[in-house]
PDB file of C-alpha atoms in Angstrom:
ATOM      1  CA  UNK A   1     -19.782   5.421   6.315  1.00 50.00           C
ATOM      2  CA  UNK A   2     -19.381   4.767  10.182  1.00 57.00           C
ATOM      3  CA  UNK A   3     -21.906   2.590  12.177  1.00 88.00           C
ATOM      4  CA  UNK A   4     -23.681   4.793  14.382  1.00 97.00           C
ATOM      5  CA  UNK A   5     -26.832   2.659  15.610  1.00 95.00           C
ATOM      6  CA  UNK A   6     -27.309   2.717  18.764  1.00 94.00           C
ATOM      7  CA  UNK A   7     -26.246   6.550  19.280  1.00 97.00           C
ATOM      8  CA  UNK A   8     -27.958   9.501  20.818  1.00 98.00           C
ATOM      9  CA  UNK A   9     -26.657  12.947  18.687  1.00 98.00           C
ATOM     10  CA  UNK A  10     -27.053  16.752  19.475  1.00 98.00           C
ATOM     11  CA  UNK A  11     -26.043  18.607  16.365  1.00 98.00           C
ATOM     12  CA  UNK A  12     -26.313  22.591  16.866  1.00 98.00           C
ATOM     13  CA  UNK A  13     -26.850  24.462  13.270  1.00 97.00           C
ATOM     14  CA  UNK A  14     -28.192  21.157  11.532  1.00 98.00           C
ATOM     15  CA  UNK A  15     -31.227  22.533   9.662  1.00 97.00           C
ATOM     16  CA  UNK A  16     -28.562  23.850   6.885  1.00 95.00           C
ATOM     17  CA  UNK A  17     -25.577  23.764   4.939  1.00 96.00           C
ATOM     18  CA  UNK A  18     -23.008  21.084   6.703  1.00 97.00           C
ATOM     19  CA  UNK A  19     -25.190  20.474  10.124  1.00 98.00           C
ATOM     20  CA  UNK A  20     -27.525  19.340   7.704  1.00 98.00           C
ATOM     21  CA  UNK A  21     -26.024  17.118   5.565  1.00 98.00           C
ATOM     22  CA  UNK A  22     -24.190  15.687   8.810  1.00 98.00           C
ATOM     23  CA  UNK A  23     -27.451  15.310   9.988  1.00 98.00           C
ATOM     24  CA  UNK A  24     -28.880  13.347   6.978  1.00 98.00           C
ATOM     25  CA  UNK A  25     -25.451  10.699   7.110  1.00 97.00           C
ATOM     26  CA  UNK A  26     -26.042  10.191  10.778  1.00 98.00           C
ATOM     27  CA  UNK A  27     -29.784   9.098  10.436  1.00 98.00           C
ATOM     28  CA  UNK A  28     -28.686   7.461   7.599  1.00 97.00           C
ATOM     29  CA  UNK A  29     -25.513   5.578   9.784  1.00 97.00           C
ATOM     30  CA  UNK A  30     -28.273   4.313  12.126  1.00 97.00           C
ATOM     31  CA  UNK A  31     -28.499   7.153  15.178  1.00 98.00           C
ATOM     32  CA  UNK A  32     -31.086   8.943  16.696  1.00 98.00           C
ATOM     33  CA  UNK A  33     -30.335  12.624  16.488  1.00 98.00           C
ATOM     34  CA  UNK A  34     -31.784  16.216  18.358  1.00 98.00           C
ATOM     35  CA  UNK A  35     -31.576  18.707  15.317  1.00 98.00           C
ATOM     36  CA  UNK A  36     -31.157  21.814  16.795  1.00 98.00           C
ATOM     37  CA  UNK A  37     -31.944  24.766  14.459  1.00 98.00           C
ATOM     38  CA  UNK A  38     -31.978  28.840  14.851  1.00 96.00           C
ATOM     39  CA  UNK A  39     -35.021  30.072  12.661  1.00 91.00           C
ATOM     40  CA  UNK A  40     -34.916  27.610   9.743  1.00 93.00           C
ATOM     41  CA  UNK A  41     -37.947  26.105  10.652  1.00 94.00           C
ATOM     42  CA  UNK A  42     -39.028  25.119   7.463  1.00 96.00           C
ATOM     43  CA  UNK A  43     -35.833  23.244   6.617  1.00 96.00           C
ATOM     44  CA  UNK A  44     -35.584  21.772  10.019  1.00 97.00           C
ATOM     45  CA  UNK A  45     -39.483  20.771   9.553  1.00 97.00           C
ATOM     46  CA  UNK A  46     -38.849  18.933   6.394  1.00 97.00           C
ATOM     47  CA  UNK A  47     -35.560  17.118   7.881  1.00 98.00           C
ATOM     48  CA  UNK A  48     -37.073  15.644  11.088  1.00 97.00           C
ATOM     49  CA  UNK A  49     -40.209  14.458   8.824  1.00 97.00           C
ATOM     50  CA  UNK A  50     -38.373  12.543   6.724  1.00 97.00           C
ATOM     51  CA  UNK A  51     -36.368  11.276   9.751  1.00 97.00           C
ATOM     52  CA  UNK A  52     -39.624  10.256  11.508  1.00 97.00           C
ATOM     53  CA  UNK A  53     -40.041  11.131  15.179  1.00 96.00           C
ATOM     54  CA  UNK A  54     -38.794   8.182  16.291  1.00 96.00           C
ATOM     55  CA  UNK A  55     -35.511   9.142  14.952  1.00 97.00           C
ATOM     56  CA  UNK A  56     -35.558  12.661  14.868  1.00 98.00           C
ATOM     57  CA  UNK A  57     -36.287  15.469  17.720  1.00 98.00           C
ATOM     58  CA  UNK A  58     -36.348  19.046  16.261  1.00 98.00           C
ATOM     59  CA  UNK A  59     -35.574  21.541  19.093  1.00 98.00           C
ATOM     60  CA  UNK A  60     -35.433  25.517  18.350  1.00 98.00           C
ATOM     61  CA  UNK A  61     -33.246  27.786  20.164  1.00 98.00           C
ATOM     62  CA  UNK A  62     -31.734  30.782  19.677  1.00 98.00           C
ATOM     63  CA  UNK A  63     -27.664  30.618  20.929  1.00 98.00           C
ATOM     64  CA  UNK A  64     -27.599  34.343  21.013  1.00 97.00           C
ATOM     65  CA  UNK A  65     -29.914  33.914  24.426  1.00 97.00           C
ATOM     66  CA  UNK A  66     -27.720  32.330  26.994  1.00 96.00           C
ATOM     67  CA  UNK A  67     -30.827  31.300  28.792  1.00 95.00           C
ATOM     68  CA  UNK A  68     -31.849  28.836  25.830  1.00 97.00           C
ATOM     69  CA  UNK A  69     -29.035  26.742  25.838  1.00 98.00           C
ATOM     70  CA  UNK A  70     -29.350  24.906  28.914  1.00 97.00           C
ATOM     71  CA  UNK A  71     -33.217  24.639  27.839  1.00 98.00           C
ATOM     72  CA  UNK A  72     -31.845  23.109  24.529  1.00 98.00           C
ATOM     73  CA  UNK A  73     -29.617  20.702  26.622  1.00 98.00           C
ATOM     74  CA  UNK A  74     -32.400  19.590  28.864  1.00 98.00           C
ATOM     75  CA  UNK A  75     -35.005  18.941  26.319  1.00 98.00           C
ATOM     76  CA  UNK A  76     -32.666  17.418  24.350  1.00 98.00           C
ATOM     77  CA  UNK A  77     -31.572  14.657  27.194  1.00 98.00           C
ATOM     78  CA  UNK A  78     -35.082  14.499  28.100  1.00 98.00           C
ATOM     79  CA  UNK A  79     -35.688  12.833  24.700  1.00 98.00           C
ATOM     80  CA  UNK A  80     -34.163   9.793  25.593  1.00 98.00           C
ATOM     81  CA  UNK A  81     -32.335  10.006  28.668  1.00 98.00           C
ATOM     82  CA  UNK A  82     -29.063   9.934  27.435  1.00 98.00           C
ATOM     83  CA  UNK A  83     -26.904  12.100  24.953  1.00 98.00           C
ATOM     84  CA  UNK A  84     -23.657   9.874  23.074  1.00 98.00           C
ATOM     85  CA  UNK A  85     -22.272  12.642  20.961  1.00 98.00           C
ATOM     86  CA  UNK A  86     -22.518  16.444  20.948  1.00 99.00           C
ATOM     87  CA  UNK A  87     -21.635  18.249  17.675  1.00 98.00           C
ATOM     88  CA  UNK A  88     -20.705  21.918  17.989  1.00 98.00           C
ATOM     89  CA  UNK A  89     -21.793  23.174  14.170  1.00 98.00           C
ATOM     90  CA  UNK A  90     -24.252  26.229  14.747  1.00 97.00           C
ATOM     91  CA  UNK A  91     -22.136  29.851  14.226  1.00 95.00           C
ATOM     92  CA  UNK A  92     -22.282  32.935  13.007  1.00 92.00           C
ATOM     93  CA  UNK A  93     -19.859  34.470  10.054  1.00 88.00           C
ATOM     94  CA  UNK A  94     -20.880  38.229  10.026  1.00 89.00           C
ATOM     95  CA  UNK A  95     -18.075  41.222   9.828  1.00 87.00           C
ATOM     96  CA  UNK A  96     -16.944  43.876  11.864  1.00 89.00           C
ATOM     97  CA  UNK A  97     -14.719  46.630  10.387  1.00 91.00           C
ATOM     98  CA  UNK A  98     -11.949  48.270  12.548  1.00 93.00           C
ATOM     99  CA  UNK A  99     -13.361  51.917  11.693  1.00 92.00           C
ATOM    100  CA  UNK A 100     -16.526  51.518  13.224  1.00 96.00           C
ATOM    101  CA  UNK A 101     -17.933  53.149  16.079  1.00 96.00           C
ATOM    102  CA  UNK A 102     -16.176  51.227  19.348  1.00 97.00           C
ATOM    103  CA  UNK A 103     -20.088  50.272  21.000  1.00 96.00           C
ATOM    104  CA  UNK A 104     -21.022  48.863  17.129  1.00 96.00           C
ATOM    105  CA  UNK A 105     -17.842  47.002  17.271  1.00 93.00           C
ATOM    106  CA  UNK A 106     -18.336  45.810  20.794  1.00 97.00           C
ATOM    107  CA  UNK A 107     -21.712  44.369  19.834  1.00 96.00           C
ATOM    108  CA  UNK A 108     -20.722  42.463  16.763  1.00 96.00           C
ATOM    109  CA  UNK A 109     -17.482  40.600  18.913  1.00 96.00           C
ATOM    110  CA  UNK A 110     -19.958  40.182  21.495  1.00 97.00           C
ATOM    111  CA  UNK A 111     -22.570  38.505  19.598  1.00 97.00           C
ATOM    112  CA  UNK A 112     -19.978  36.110  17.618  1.00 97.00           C
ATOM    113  CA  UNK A 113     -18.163  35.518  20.415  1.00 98.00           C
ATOM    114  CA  UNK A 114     -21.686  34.432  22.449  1.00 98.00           C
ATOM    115  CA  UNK A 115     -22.795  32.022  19.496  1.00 98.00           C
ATOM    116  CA  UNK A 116     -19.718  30.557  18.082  1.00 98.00           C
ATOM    117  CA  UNK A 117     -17.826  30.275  21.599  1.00 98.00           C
ATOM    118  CA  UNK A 118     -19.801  30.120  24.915  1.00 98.00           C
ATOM    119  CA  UNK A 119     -22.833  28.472  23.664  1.00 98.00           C
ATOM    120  CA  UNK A 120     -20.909  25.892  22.353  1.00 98.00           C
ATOM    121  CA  UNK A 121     -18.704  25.909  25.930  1.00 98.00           C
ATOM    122  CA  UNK A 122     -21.800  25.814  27.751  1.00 98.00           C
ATOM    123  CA  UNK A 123     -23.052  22.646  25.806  1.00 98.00           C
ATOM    124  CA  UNK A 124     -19.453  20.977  26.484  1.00 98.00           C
ATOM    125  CA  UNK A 125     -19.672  21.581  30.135  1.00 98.00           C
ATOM    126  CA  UNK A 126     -23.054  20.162  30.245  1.00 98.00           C
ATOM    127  CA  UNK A 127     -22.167  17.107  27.603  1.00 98.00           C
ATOM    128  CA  UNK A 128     -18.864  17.081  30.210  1.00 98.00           C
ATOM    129  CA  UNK A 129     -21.310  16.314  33.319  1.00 98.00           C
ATOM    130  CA  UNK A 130     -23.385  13.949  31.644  1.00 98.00           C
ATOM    131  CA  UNK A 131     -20.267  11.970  29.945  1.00 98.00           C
ATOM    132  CA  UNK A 132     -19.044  11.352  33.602  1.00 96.00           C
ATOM    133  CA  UNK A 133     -21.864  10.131  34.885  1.00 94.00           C
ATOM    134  CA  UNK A 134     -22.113   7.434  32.177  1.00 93.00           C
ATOM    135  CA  UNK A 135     -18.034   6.235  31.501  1.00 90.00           C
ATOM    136  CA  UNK A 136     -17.377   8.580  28.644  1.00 97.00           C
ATOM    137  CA  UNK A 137     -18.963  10.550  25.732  1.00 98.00           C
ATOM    138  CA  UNK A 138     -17.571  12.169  22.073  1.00 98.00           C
ATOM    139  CA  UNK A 139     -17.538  16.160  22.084  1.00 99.00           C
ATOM    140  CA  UNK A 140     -16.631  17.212  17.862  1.00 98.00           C
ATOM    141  CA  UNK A 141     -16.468  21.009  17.714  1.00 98.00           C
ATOM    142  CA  UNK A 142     -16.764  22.238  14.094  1.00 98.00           C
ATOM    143  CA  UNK A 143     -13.854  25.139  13.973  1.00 97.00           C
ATOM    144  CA  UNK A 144     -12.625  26.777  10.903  1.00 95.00           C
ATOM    145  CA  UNK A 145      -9.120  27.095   8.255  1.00 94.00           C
ATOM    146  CA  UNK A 146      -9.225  30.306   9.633  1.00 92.00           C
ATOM    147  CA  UNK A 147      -9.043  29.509  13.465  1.00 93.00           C
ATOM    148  CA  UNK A 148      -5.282  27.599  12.300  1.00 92.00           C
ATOM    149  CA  UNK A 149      -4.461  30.582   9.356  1.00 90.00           C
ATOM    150  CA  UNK A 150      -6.108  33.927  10.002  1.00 87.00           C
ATOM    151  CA  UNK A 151      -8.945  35.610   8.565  1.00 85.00           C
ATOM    152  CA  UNK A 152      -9.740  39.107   6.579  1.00 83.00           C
ATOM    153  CA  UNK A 153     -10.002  41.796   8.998  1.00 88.00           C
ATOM    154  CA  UNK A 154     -13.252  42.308   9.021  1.00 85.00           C
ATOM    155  CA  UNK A 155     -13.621  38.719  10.382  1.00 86.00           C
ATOM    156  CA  UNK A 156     -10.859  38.958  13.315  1.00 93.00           C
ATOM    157  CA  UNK A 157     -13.875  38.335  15.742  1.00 95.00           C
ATOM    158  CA  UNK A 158     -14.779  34.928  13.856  1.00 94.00           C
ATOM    159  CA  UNK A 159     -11.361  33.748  13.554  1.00 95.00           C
ATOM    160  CA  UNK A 160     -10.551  34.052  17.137  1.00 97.00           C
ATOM    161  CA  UNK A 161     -13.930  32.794  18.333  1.00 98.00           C
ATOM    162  CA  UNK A 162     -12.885  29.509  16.526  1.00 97.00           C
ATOM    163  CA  UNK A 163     -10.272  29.804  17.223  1.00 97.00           C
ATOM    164  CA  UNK A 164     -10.800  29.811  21.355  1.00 98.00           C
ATOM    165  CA  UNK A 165     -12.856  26.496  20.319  1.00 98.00           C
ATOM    166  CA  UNK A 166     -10.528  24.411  19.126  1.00 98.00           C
ATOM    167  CA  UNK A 167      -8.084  25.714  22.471  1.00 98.00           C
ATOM    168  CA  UNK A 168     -11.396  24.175  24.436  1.00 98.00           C
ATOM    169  CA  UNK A 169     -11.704  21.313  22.281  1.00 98.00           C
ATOM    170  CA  UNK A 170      -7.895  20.170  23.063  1.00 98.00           C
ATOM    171  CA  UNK A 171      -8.170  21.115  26.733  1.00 98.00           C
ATOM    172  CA  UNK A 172     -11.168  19.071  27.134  1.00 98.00           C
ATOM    173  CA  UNK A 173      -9.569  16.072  25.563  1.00 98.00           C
ATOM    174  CA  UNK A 174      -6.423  17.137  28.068  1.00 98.00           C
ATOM    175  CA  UNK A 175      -8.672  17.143  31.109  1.00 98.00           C
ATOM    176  CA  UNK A 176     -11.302  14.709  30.860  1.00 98.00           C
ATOM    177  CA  UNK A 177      -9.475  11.773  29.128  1.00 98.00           C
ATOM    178  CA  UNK A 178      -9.569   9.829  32.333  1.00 97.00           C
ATOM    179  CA  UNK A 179     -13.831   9.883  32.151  1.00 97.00           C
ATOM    180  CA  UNK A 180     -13.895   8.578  29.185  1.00 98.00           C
ATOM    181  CA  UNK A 181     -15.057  12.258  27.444  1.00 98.00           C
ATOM    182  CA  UNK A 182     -13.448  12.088  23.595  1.00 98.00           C
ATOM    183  CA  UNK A 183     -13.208  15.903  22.143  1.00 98.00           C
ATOM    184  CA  UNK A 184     -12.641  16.465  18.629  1.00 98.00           C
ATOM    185  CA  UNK A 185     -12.253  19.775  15.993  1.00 98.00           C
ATOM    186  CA  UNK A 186     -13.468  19.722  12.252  1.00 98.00           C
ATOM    187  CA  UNK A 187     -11.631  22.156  10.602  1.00 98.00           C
ATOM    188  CA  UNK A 188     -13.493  23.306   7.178  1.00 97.00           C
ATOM    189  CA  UNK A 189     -12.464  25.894   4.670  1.00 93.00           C
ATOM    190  CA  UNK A 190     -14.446  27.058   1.665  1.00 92.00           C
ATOM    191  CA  UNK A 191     -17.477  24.841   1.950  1.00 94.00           C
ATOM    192  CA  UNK A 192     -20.012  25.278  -0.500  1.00 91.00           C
ATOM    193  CA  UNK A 193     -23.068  25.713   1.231  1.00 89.00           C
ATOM    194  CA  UNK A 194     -25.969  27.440   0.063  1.00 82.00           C
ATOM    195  CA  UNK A 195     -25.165  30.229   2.381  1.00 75.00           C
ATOM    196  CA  UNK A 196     -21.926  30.990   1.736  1.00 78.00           C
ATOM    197  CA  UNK A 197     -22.734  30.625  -2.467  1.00 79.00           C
ATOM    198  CA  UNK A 198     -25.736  32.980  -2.000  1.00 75.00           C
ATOM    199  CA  UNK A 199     -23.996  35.260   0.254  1.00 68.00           C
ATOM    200  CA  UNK A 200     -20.908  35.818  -1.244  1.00 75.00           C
ATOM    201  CA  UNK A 201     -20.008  37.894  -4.236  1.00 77.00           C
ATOM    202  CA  UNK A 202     -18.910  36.111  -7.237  1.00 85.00           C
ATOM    203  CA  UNK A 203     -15.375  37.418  -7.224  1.00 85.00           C
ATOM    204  CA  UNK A 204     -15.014  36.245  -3.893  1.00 80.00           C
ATOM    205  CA  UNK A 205     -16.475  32.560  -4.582  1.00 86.00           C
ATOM    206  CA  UNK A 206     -13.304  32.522  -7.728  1.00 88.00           C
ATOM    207  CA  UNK A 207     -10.687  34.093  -5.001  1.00 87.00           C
ATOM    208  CA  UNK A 208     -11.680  31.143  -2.849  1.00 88.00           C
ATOM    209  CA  UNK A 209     -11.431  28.313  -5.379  1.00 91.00           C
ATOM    210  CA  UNK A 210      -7.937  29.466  -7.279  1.00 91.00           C
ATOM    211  CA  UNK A 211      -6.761  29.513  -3.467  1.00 92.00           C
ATOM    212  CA  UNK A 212      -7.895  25.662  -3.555  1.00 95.00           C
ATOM    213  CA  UNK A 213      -5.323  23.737  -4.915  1.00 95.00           C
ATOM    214  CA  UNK A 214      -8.252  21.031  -5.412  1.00 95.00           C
ATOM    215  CA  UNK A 215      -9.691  23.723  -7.941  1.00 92.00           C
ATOM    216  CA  UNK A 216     -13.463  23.593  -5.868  1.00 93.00           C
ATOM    217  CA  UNK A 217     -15.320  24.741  -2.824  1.00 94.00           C
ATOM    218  CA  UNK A 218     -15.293  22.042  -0.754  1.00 95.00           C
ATOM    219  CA  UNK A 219     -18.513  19.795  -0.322  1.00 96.00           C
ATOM    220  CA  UNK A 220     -20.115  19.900   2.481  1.00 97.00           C
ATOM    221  CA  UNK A 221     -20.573  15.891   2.218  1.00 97.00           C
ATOM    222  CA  UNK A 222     -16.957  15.401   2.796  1.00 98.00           C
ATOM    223  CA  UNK A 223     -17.354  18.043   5.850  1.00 98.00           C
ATOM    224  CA  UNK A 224     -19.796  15.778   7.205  1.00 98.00           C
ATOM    225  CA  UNK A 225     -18.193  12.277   6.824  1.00 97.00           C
ATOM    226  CA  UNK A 226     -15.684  13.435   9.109  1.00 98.00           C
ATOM    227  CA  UNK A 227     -17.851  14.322  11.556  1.00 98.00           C
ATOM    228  CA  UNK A 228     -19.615  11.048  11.135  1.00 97.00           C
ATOM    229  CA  UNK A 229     -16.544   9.171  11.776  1.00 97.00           C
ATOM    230  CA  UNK A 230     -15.579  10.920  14.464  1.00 98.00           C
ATOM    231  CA  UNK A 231     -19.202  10.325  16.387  1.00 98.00           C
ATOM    232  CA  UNK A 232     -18.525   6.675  15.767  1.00 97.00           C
ATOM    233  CA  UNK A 233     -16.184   6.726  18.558  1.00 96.00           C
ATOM    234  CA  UNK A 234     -13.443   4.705  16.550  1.00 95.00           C
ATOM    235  CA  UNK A 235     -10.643   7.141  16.777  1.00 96.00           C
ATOM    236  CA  UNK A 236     -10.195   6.934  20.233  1.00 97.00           C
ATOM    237  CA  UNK A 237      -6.582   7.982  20.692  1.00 98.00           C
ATOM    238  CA  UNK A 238      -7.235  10.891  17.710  1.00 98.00           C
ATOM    239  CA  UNK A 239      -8.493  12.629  20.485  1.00 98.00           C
ATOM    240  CA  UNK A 240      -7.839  16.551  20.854  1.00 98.00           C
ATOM    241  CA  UNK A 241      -6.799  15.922  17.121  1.00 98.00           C
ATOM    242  CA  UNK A 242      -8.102  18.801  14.481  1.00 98.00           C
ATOM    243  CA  UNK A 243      -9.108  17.424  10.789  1.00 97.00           C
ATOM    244  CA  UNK A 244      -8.766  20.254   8.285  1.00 97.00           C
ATOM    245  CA  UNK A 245     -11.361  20.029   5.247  1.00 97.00           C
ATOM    246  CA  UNK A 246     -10.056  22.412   3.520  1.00 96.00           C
ATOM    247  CA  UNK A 247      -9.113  20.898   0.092  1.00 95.00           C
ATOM    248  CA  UNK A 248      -5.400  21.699   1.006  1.00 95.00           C
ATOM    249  CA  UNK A 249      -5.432  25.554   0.868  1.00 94.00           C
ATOM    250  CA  UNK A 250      -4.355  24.756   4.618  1.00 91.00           C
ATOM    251  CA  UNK A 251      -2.236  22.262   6.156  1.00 88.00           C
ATOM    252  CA  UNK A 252      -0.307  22.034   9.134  1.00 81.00           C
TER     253      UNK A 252
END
């Protein structure tokens, strides 16, 4: 596992599923780490304790709000004064079908594209500010196999919302190079997470895994690692690089 003592981590989405167990490896890797969470307080609650508040902040805030996501940024530099490493995880994956009514429709692109796009650019641009002012930060924007591949229809709005992510991820690595700012996607498929095996029917779950030529969901450990590595800051010229975890039912 990467060293990561010494290191200040934001990680949106991190009460569950892969923001968790990313969370767990980077206290474990030595950081100090904001765990942002949506309304999983009882998760996040039970994280951060066994973390200890010296290594652990828990901050609430609902992405949907633009408001709340500067707040989140603040409080979450406020901790400690600095910030080393933002992780994009938090998102949405809820459908929209073509033959709805066009203001239901609206809504449901609008609210995906809010959470899983310009919260996320709104945390880069901040993370971009405060990287400059210090020589240089690491940026790892959790995307998705279907940002690269496509989605089912009634997902178009989460596919290109990730897609549109991993665009900013590689301009940002483009742009701000020369400050020292790192940018990085994570590209899972599948993952099995307890919300996508709860949520999903079971003839969906077996359509996903004969689709995996690995024969399984992927874990959301090996999700994690990456991102670990990746906040270590030892892949310097990976930057604007995308890792797919997808168990190779995608590869470019």
């Amino acid at each position: 596992m990467a060293e990561l003592s010494g290191k200040i981590i934001l990680i949106t989405g991190a009460s569950r599923g892969i923001g968790a167990v990313a969370f767990e490896q980077a206290i474990a890797a030595g950081a100090d780490v904001i765990l942002h969470y949506g309304k999983s307080h009882d998760q996040a609650a039970r994280l951060a304790e066994a973390a200890g508040p010296e290594r652990c902040l828990a901050l609430s805030a609902d992405l949907a709000r633009p408001d709340e996501i500067m707040r989140l940024w603040d409080d979450a530099l406020a901790w400690k004064g600095r910030i080393d490493v933002l992780v994009n995880n938090a998102a949405i994956y809820e459908h929209a079908e073509v033959d709805w009514d066009l203001d239901a429709w609206r809504a449901a692109w609008a609210r995906t594209l809010q959470i899983n796009l310009q919260a996320p650019a709104d945390l880069c641009r901040a993370a971009i500010r405060h990287y400059r002012s210090r020589a240089g930060g690491i940026i790892v924007n959790v995307t998705s196999r279907g940002a690269y591949r496509g989605e089912l229809a009634e997902y178009s709005h989460y596919s290109a919302s990730k897609g549109a992510l991993g665009s900013l991820t590689r301009t940002i690595a483009r742009a701000f190079a020369k400050d020292g700012v790192l940018a990085y996607c994570v590209a899972p498929g599948w993952t099995a997470t307890e919300m996508a095996i709860q949520s999903a029917p079971p003839e969906v779950l077996a359509a996903a895994k004969s689709d995996i030529p690995l024969g399984e969901l992927t874990p959301p450990e090996d999700v994690a690692e990456v991102i670990t590595f990746l906040s270590s800051g030892r892949a310097r010229h990976a930057t604007g690089n995308t890792i797919d975890v997808t168990g190779g039912s995608y590869m470019r």
